[in-house]
Coordinates of C-alpha atoms in Angstrom, one line a residue:
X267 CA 31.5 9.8 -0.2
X268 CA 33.9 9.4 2.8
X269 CA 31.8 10.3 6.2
X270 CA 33.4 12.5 8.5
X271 CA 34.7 9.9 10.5
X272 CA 36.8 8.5 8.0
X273 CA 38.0 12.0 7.5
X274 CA 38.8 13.2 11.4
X275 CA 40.5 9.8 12.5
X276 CA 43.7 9.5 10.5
X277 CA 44.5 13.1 10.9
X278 CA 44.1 12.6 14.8
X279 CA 46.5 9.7 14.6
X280 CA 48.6 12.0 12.8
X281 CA 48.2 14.5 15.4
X282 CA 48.8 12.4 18.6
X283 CA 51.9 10.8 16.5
X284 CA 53.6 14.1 15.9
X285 CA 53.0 15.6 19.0
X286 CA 52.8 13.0 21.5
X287 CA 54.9 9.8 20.2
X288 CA 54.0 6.8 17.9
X289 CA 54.5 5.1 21.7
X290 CA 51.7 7.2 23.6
X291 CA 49.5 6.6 20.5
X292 CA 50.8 2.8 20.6
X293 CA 49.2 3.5 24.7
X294 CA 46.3 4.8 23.8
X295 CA 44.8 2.4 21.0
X296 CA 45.9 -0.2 23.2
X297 CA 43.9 1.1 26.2
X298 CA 41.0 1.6 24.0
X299 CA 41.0 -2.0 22.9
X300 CA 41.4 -3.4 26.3
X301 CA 38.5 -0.9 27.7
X302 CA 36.2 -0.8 25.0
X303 CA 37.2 -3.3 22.3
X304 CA 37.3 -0.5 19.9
X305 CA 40.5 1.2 17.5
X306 CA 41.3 5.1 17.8
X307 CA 39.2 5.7 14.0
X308 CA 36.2 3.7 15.7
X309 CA 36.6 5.7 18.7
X310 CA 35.8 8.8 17.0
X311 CA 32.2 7.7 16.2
X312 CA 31.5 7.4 20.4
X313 CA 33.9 10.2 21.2
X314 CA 33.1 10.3 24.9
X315 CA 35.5 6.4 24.5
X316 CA 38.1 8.2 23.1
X317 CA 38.0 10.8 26.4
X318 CA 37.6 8.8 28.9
X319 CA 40.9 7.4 27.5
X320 CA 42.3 10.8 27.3
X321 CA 41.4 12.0 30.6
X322 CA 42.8 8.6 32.2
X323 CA 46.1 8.8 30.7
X324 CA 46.4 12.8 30.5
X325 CA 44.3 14.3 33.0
X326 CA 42.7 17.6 32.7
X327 CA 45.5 17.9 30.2
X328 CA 43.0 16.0 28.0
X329 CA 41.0 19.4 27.2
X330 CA 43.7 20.9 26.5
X331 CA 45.0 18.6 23.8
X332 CA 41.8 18.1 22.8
X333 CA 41.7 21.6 21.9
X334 CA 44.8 21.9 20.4
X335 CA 43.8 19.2 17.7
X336 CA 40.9 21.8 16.7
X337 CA 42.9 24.3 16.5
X338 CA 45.8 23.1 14.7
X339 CA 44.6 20.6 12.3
X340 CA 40.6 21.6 11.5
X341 CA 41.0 25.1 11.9
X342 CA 44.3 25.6 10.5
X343 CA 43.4 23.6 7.5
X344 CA 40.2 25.0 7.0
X345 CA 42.5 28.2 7.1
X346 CA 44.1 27.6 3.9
X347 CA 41.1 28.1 1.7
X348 CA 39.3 31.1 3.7
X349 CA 35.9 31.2 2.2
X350 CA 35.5 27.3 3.0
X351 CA 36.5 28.0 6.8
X352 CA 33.7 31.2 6.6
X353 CA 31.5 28.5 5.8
X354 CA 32.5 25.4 7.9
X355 CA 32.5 28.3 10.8
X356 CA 29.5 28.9 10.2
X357 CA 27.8 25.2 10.0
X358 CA 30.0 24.6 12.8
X359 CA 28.1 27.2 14.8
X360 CA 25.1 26.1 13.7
X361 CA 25.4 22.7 14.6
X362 CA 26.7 23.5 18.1
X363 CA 24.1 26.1 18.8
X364 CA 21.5 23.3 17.5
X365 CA 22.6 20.5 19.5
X366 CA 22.7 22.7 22.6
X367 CA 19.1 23.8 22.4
X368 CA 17.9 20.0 21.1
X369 CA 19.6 18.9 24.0
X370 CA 19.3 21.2 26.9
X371 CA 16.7 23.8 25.5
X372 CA 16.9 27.6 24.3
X373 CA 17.3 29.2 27.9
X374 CA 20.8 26.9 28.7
X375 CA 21.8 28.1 24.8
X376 CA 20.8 31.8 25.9
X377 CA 22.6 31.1 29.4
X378 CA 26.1 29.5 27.8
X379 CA 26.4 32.2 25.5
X380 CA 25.7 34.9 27.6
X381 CA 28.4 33.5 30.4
X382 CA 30.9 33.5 27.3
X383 CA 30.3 37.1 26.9
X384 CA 30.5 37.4 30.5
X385 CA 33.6 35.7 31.2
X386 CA 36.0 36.3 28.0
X387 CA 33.6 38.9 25.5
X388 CA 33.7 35.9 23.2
X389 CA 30.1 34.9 21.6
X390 CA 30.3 31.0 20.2
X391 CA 31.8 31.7 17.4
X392 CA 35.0 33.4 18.7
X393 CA 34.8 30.5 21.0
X394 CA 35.1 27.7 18.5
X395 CA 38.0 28.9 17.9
X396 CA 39.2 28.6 21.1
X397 CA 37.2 25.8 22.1
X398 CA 39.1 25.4 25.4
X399 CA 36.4 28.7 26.7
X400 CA 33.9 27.1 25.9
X401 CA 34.8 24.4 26.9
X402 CA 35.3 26.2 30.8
X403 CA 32.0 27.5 30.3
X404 CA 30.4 24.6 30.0
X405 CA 32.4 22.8 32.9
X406 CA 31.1 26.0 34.8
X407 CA 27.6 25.4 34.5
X408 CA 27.3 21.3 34.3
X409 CA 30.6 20.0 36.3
X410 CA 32.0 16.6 34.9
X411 CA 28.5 16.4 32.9
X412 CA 30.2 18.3 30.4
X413 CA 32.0 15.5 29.2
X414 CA 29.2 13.9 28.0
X415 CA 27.8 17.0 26.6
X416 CA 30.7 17.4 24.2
X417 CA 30.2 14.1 23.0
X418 CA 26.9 14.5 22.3
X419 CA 28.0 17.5 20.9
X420 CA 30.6 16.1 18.5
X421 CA 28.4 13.1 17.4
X422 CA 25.9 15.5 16.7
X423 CA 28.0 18.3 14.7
X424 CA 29.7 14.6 12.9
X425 CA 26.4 13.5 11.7
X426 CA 24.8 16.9 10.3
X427 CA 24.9 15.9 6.5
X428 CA 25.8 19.3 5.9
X429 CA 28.9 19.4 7.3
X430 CA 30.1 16.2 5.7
X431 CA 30.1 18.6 2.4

């Protein structure tokens, strides 16, 4: 069975083709082998590579396009066939709100998702679809930390067997 790596990294070189130019993805792979030695699909595995990368060539625009491949190519897809996005919504959710409190505890989980409430009435799973508020929420509470968090995050969500279903 194909892990989700294998999955996610051709349709992000897909993505950053179409949207961005086979020469800014040319730029980024070649950044990432002169910084870390690694290839975009590798990249995935250790995402926090992939946006340092991001963030050096884009910017805070990084977030945004970061965001943008969520929406349009997991969610989207996952769109097609709506009681397989119910449940990858749903593991999704799981996974997030799991890492969270394995990683910072139950009162930061309580505190990020009451701040999203706060902020934009969304609860975490509205926000997964518009991961760019959470994403501000948790630049709100932990600075440039949360860069690292949504790594862990991602590496966390990637290897939860049941998500690779």
């Amino acid at each position: 069975m194909q892990n989700n790596y294998d999955a996610i990294a051709p349709s992000l070189r897909k993505y950053i083709e179409d949207n961005l130019g086979k020469s800014t993805l040319n730029k980024i792979e070649q950044r990432l082998i002169e910084k870390y030695g690694t290839s975009l699909g590798e990249s995935v595995k250790e995402f926090s590579k992939l946006d340092n990368i991001l963030r050096e060539i884009f910017g805070e625009g990084a977030t945004e396009l970061e965001s943008k491949f969520i929406q349009n190519n997991m969610i989207e897809q996952s769109h097609k066939n709506i009681e397989n996005w119910i449940v990858f919504k749903e593991l999704l959710v799981a996974s997030i709100r799991k890492s969270i409190e394995v990683n910072l505890g139950k009162s930061t989980l309580n505190r990020i998702e009451k701040r999203l409430e706060e902020r934009y009435e969304f609860d975490i799973t509205q926000s997964i679809e518009n991961f760019s508020k959470f994403d501000s929420v948790l630049r709100e509470f932990f600075g440039a930390g949360a860069i690292g968090l949504k790594s862990r995050f991602i590496q966390y969500i990637i290897n939860e067997k049941l998500l690779r279903k």
